[in-house]
Amino acid sequence: MDEKPNLGLVVLAVSTLYTNPDKTEKEKASEWLLNLQKSVHAWTVADELLHQKPDLESCYFAAQTMRTKIHQSFHELPLEVHMALRNSLLEHISQINEATNTVITTQLCLALADLILQMPSWQRAPLDLINRFSHQSYIWPLLEILTVLPEELDNRSVRLGENRRTEVLADLKHCAPTILEFLIHCCTVYGSSVNEHTHIISRTLRCFTSWVYVKAIVLDGLSDSVVLNLAFDILDFKPHEGKQSSGALCDAATECICTVLQSLEDNNNQQALENYLFTNILKLEVSYHISVANEDESKSVDYCRLFTELGESFLEKIISSNSAAHFQHAVKVFDLILMCVGHHHYEVAELTFTLWYVLSEELYQKNNKELTELFKPYIERLITALCRHCQMEPDCEGLLDDADEFKDFREKVSELIKDVVFIVASDSCFKQMFLNTQAPGVTWDQTEAALFVMQAVAKNVLPTENEVVPKVVEAILNSPSSTHLAVRYTSVLLLGELSEWIEKHPQVLDPILNFIVQGLAVPGLGAAAASALQNICLKCSTSMTRHITILLQLLHQVDSLSVTNTAVIGILKGVAAILNVMPHSEITVLLRELCFMQLTPLIQLIDQDVVPIKGTTSDPVLWLDRLSSVMRHVSITGVRDGDIHPCKPVVIDIWPILSKTFNKYQKDDRIMESVCKSVRFMLRCASQHVCEVLEGLVSQITGIYCEYKHSCFLYVGSILVDEYASNPQCVGGLLDMLEAFIKPTFHMLETMDGLKNHPDTVDDFFRLTGRFVRRAPVPFLRSAAILPIIQCGLFASCLDHKDANAAVMKFFHDLIYQGQSAHSAPDFMERRELVKGILDQFGQQLVTSLLQACVFYLHTYMLSEVGDVFVEMLEFTREEASRWIVSGLDTLPKQNNGGLLTATPAQLNDIHVSLIRSNSSKSVTHALKDLIRLYR
């Protein structure tokens, strides 16, 4: 946008965006306004709109634009206009009144907070704000600004850098006594009539929370704080006095206390505050019971959060208690938490799950039997309560829907029980749940819930157990057909989870198989039966060989049964695993039958020119995915030299059909991905024994790729390299394949935003080249392709797509590694010289690119792969790498465009020292994170 637009035009565009029913016009207005926000004119347009206040929507657009510009584009403004912007924002905020929309107020306050953070000349800004806005009519916006200022300081999307953050935090700490005095004043003035001033008190508590969270307000002296006392008073229900606080106030008070508790975890020298919090939170038990009696779930949630946070904060001290008496006192908090787990709404119980995970991890790491025994009663109570929560509604006639939130909760319960059950022993838990199912008057929903818990721990039950499991299996096998569908469903899944036990008790295999196979034909039971059958095939493969004929007959009829395609794929996986333990002489015939069950319908689709409908039997992907499941899980070992591999004849038969599928559907990216997946597993299962298919396969995929650029063909290429590049006779053809891939790939990636728009291609291309580095390093490093590939990798190093960037980093890591691995190999010296030549030419550029990428583009969770590259480079040539790092760090800015200091020479020197002294990816990653903090 070259010129500043007329203000009336902006108002019209905003009106169109919010009120015009025409979708096309809305989209045009949205795009135009977005371009305006990106332009430098947005500053003055937003300012003028806020002064003129034409309508609510325009004011919101202006406030949001002002905040966005300061947040993301503050560098556009010269230093001399910073003061004018500050004065303008203060003027806009001074015009806020009770009628001002809260969203507009929040955006203006955020804008001012972001300005304070990026304007180093404005010292002690909170004190200026209190002096200017402490009048009663401005309390609301003042509290909002003081709340969001620490929050924005902690917001990493505001790229301040560690030096500026440290500077601002020091400034906030200097202002903290005045801020605390102001907050106490608010509590004193408005706290006596809380319900009349809910919005002021809740904002006061939020502000206090915000300052505590960033550690601007220190914990010393808070044990008798007016603010904390008010928070506890709000949460203390006294119905006989007619005292009851609003949900918003209780939420703010809860957040306030929880934040102080979290701060205690980093500060163990606050005994008075710890005692104060512990005592006062325990007193809230009565209030919790009142919230339950009043069916006020939101308040029950607040109390549950407090009890759970108290448990997490004190967990380390509770676990390390030396005396039983002290333990019994401290562990009272677990009684409160379990009380909340018993709440009739499962959402309340779910709030406690993190605590139990942390507790189980601590006990597992300490591996102290006496300590574990102390917590055993609490975990027993937890599992009992969770079992009760997992009960379905008694009037439920079928199964839970996949989209049901309750089903999601039950899955979380299952994972939690698996994590904590070692504390009580799986066998003991399994036995107790079985006893529950045998209790007099037990209902179907209680039985199903107990079976569900048994299913969660079944894999951990000892295969030698002979007391309870036989009774469970017998009860399931003898259950009548009138048993509730949900009970039958969970029972079948439980049998599948007992597959290791079944393997050790082959006498029960036949009746269990019969029971499961019958379930495949029952509507609703198919998925569970298929899952159980898959598990038993995988774990009992040797015993299952005598059933292979029946299983193949079953698979011929599987599409007439009540099972999904996903379930069919699972059964195929299990049957394929049985083939692995059969005599080689029998495998070929069985594998061919298994594969052509999938290929025959595919051939018919191709020959009859059927239009594919996704997810139906007319979809080639359905049959290809089934074929992949078979080939993926066939892994034949022990083939002697000179013998024909059992899979080879089948692969020779399969390939022409897959080739035909390539030709038929070459325009369809989805189908091509599935064919490529089938080819991948086809090659993996027979490997070097089927070299005769290579020439035709390479010719076909390179030809189609040149026209349609499906990245999955690059992945097939990487499989070919992985399997066949160790064969000298194949290397030349594979390098020709790479050359054929390079031109169309680079043509696509060199377009505007090509790397960003095609991350899958980047990922697959560098997987391919990385495998060349590992499998045929010398021919690859000698080839003419290596230089343009490295240049492409340098550009791609800043791509913030996790998988694509990881593939690029893996390529560079493996390339350098080839210069220092396998010293005794005859080609070692040549590899080392080739790698040295590459680093002499590109080492400095690579280091600079990696440092720039880390600082400006990559997410912190992507740094470990970059660390791997640095480690290899340091190992290869630490002295030269040191010089490259110095030069690379020197390219980084020492100040940002707004004039804020980013990194001092001393800090960059410390980063350099940390990097060159590193011997592991972890230490390099720590150094890179220290560097990034200086800029973000």
mmCIF file with all atom_site columns, C-alpha atoms in Angstrom, residues 46-132:
data_model
loop_
_atom_site.group_PDB
_atom_site.id
_atom_site.type_symbol
_atom_site.label_atom_id
_atom_site.label_alt_id
_atom_site.label_comp_id
_atom_site.label_asym_id
_atom_site.label_entity_id
_atom_site.label_seq_id
_atom_site.pdbx_PDB_ins_code
_atom_site.Cartn_x
_atom_site.Cartn_y
_atom_site.Cartn_z
_atom_site.occupancy
_atom_site.B_iso_or_equiv
_atom_site.pdbx_formal_charge
_atom_site.auth_seq_id
_atom_site.auth_comp_id
_atom_site.auth_asym_id
_atom_site.auth_atom_id
_atom_site.pdbx_PDB_model_num
ATOM 1  C CA . ALA A 1 46  ? -5.113  3.609  13.826 1.00 0.00 ? 46  ALA A CA 1
ATOM 2  C CA . ASP A 1 47  ? -4.281  6.728  15.820 1.00 0.00 ? 47  ASP A CA 1
ATOM 3  C CA . GLU A 1 48  ? -6.776  8.879  13.909 1.00 0.00 ? 48  GLU A CA 1
ATOM 4  C CA . LEU A 1 49  ? -9.547  6.273  14.201 1.00 0.00 ? 49  LEU A CA 1
ATOM 5  C CA . LEU A 1 50  ? -9.051  6.091  17.965 1.00 0.00 ? 50  LEU A CA 1
ATOM 6  C CA . HIS A 1 51  ? -9.330  9.882  18.191 1.00 0.00 ? 51  HIS A CA 1
ATOM 7  C CA . GLN A 1 52  ? -12.435 10.128 15.999 1.00 0.00 ? 52  GLN A CA 1
ATOM 8  C CA . LYS A 1 53  ? -14.218 6.988  17.335 1.00 0.00 ? 53  LYS A CA 1
ATOM 9  C CA . PRO A 1 54  ? -16.531 6.557  14.317 1.00 0.00 ? 54  PRO A CA 1
ATOM 10 C CA . ASP A 1 55  ? -18.049 3.267  15.575 1.00 0.00 ? 55  ASP A CA 1
ATOM 11 C CA . LEU A 1 56  ? -17.312 0.275  17.795 1.00 0.00 ? 56  LEU A CA 1
ATOM 12 C CA . GLU A 1 57  ? -15.933 -1.962 15.010 1.00 0.00 ? 57  GLU A CA 1
ATOM 13 C CA . SER A 1 58  ? -13.567 0.730  13.720 1.00 0.00 ? 58  SER A CA 1
ATOM 14 C CA . CYS A 1 59  ? -12.304 1.436  17.238 1.00 0.00 ? 59  CYS A CA 1
ATOM 15 C CA . TYR A 1 60  ? -11.664 -2.251 17.785 1.00 0.00 ? 60  TYR A CA 1
ATOM 16 C CA . PHE A 1 61  ? -9.836  -2.510 14.452 1.00 0.00 ? 61  PHE A CA 1
ATOM 17 C CA . ALA A 1 62  ? -7.745  0.548  15.353 1.00 0.00 ? 62  ALA A CA 1
ATOM 18 C CA . ALA A 1 63  ? -6.867  -0.721 18.845 1.00 0.00 ? 63  ALA A CA 1
ATOM 19 C CA . GLN A 1 64  ? -5.997  -4.174 17.537 1.00 0.00 ? 64  GLN A CA 1
ATOM 20 C CA . THR A 1 65  ? -3.910  -2.634 14.727 1.00 0.00 ? 65  THR A CA 1
ATOM 21 C CA . MET A 1 66  ? -2.033  -0.398 17.157 1.00 0.00 ? 66  MET A CA 1
ATOM 22 C CA . ARG A 1 67  ? -1.237  -3.371 19.384 1.00 0.00 ? 67  ARG A CA 1
ATOM 23 C CA . THR A 1 68  ? -0.159  -5.541 16.407 1.00 0.00 ? 68  THR A CA 1
ATOM 24 C CA . LYS A 1 69  ? 2.100   -2.828 14.973 1.00 0.00 ? 69  LYS A CA 1
ATOM 25 C CA . ILE A 1 70  ? 3.858   -2.212 18.295 1.00 0.00 ? 70  ILE A CA 1
ATOM 26 C CA . HIS A 1 71  ? 4.112   -5.936 18.931 1.00 0.00 ? 71  HIS A CA 1
ATOM 27 C CA . GLN A 1 72  ? 5.475   -6.943 15.527 1.00 0.00 ? 72  GLN A CA 1
ATOM 28 C CA . SER A 1 73  ? 6.658   -3.822 13.675 1.00 0.00 ? 73  SER A CA 1
ATOM 29 C CA . PHE A 1 74  ? 8.005   -1.427 16.277 1.00 0.00 ? 74  PHE A CA 1
ATOM 30 C CA . HIS A 1 75  ? 11.271  -1.275 14.310 1.00 0.00 ? 75  HIS A CA 1
ATOM 31 C CA . GLU A 1 76  ? 9.442   0.747  11.620 1.00 0.00 ? 76  GLU A CA 1
ATOM 32 C CA . LEU A 1 77  ? 9.347   3.812  13.886 1.00 0.00 ? 77  LEU A CA 1
ATOM 33 C CA . PRO A 1 78  ? 12.352  6.116  14.277 1.00 0.00 ? 78  PRO A CA 1
ATOM 34 C CA . LEU A 1 79  ? 13.468  6.824  17.847 1.00 0.00 ? 79  LEU A CA 1
ATOM 35 C CA . GLU A 1 80  ? 12.300  10.437 17.725 1.00 0.00 ? 80  GLU A CA 1
ATOM 36 C CA . VAL A 1 81  ? 8.601   9.480  17.436 1.00 0.00 ? 81  VAL A CA 1
ATOM 37 C CA . HIS A 1 82  ? 8.577   6.991  20.347 1.00 0.00 ? 82  HIS A CA 1
ATOM 38 C CA . MET A 1 83  ? 7.655   9.702  22.849 1.00 0.00 ? 83  MET A CA 1
ATOM 39 C CA . ALA A 1 84  ? 4.812   10.971 20.647 1.00 0.00 ? 84  ALA A CA 1
ATOM 40 C CA . LEU A 1 85  ? 3.439   7.433  20.344 1.00 0.00 ? 85  LEU A CA 1
ATOM 41 C CA . ARG A 1 86  ? 3.610   7.036  24.111 1.00 0.00 ? 86  ARG A CA 1
ATOM 42 C CA . ASN A 1 87  ? 1.714   10.281 24.708 1.00 0.00 ? 87  ASN A CA 1
ATOM 43 C CA . SER A 1 88  ? -0.894  9.356  22.140 1.00 0.00 ? 88  SER A CA 1
ATOM 44 C CA . LEU A 1 89  ? -1.520  5.955  23.733 1.00 0.00 ? 89  LEU A CA 1
ATOM 45 C CA . LEU A 1 90  ? -1.770  7.491  27.194 1.00 0.00 ? 90  LEU A CA 1
ATOM 46 C CA . GLU A 1 91  ? -4.286  9.968  25.825 1.00 0.00 ? 91  GLU A CA 1
ATOM 47 C CA . HIS A 1 92  ? -6.386  7.185  24.301 1.00 0.00 ? 92  HIS A CA 1
ATOM 48 C CA . ILE A 1 93  ? -6.339  5.248  27.585 1.00 0.00 ? 93  ILE A CA 1
ATOM 49 C CA . SER A 1 94  ? -7.314  8.343  29.571 1.00 0.00 ? 94  SER A CA 1
ATOM 50 C CA . GLN A 1 95  ? -10.552 8.445  27.555 1.00 0.00 ? 95  GLN A CA 1
ATOM 51 C CA . ILE A 1 96  ? -11.588 4.937  28.631 1.00 0.00 ? 96  ILE A CA 1
ATOM 52 C CA . ASN A 1 97  ? -14.728 4.872  30.746 1.00 0.00 ? 97  ASN A CA 1
ATOM 53 C CA . GLU A 1 98  ? -17.260 2.294  31.934 1.00 0.00 ? 98  GLU A CA 1
ATOM 54 C CA . ALA A 1 99  ? -18.948 2.324  28.517 1.00 0.00 ? 99  ALA A CA 1
ATOM 55 C CA . THR A 1 100 ? -15.725 1.415  26.672 1.00 0.00 ? 100 THR A CA 1
ATOM 56 C CA . ASN A 1 101 ? -15.739 -2.075 25.234 1.00 0.00 ? 101 ASN A CA 1
ATOM 57 C CA . THR A 1 102 ? -13.458 -4.350 27.281 1.00 0.00 ? 102 THR A CA 1
ATOM 58 C CA . VAL A 1 103 ? -11.838 -5.806 24.172 1.00 0.00 ? 103 VAL A CA 1
ATOM 59 C CA . ILE A 1 104 ? -10.767 -2.340 23.023 1.00 0.00 ? 104 ILE A CA 1
ATOM 60 C CA . THR A 1 105 ? -9.439  -1.564 26.498 1.00 0.00 ? 105 THR A CA 1
ATOM 61 C CA . THR A 1 106 ? -7.414  -4.781 26.557 1.00 0.00 ? 106 THR A CA 1
ATOM 62 C CA . GLN A 1 107 ? -5.894  -4.118 23.123 1.00 0.00 ? 107 GLN A CA 1
ATOM 63 C CA . LEU A 1 108 ? -4.871  -0.566 24.091 1.00 0.00 ? 108 LEU A CA 1
ATOM 64 C CA . CYS A 1 109 ? -3.393  -1.779 27.373 1.00 0.00 ? 109 CYS A CA 1
ATOM 65 C CA . LEU A 1 110 ? -1.456  -4.500 25.549 1.00 0.00 ? 110 LEU A CA 1
ATOM 66 C CA . ALA A 1 111 ? -0.216  -1.915 23.067 1.00 0.00 ? 111 ALA A CA 1
ATOM 67 C CA . LEU A 1 112 ? 1.048   0.304  25.884 1.00 0.00 ? 112 LEU A CA 1
ATOM 68 C CA . ALA A 1 113 ? 2.654   -2.667 27.669 1.00 0.00 ? 113 ALA A CA 1
ATOM 69 C CA . ASP A 1 114 ? 4.503   -3.702 24.492 1.00 0.00 ? 114 ASP A CA 1
ATOM 70 C CA . LEU A 1 115 ? 5.623   -0.104 24.020 1.00 0.00 ? 115 LEU A CA 1
ATOM 71 C CA . ILE A 1 116 ? 7.029   0.034  27.568 1.00 0.00 ? 116 ILE A CA 1
ATOM 72 C CA . LEU A 1 117 ? 8.964   -3.177 26.941 1.00 0.00 ? 117 LEU A CA 1
ATOM 73 C CA . GLN A 1 118 ? 10.523  -1.854 23.743 1.00 0.00 ? 118 GLN A CA 1
ATOM 74 C CA . MET A 1 119 ? 11.153  1.733  24.871 1.00 0.00 ? 119 MET A CA 1
ATOM 75 C CA . PRO A 1 120 ? 14.247  1.713  27.114 1.00 0.00 ? 120 PRO A CA 1
ATOM 76 C CA . SER A 1 121 ? 14.097  5.478  27.580 1.00 0.00 ? 121 SER A CA 1
ATOM 77 C CA . TRP A 1 122 ? 10.870  5.078  29.597 1.00 0.00 ? 122 TRP A CA 1
ATOM 78 C CA . GLN A 1 123 ? 12.165  4.132  33.043 1.00 0.00 ? 123 GLN A CA 1
ATOM 79 C CA . ARG A 1 124 ? 9.879   3.301  36.004 1.00 0.00 ? 124 ARG A CA 1
ATOM 80 C CA . ALA A 1 125 ? 6.850   3.287  33.699 1.00 0.00 ? 125 ALA A CA 1
ATOM 81 C CA . PRO A 1 126 ? 4.550   1.560  36.273 1.00 0.00 ? 126 PRO A CA 1
ATOM 82 C CA . LEU A 1 127 ? 5.147   4.414  38.704 1.00 0.00 ? 127 LEU A CA 1
ATOM 83 C CA . ASP A 1 128 ? 4.287   6.977  36.016 1.00 0.00 ? 128 ASP A CA 1
ATOM 84 C CA . LEU A 1 129 ? 1.099   5.081  35.268 1.00 0.00 ? 129 LEU A CA 1
ATOM 85 C CA . ILE A 1 130 ? 0.070   5.017  38.934 1.00 0.00 ? 130 ILE A CA 1
ATOM 86 C CA . ASN A 1 131 ? 0.740   8.737  39.267 1.00 0.00 ? 131 ASN A CA 1
ATOM 87 C CA . ARG A 1 132 ? -1.346  9.466  36.154 1.00 0.00 ? 132 ARG A CA 1
#
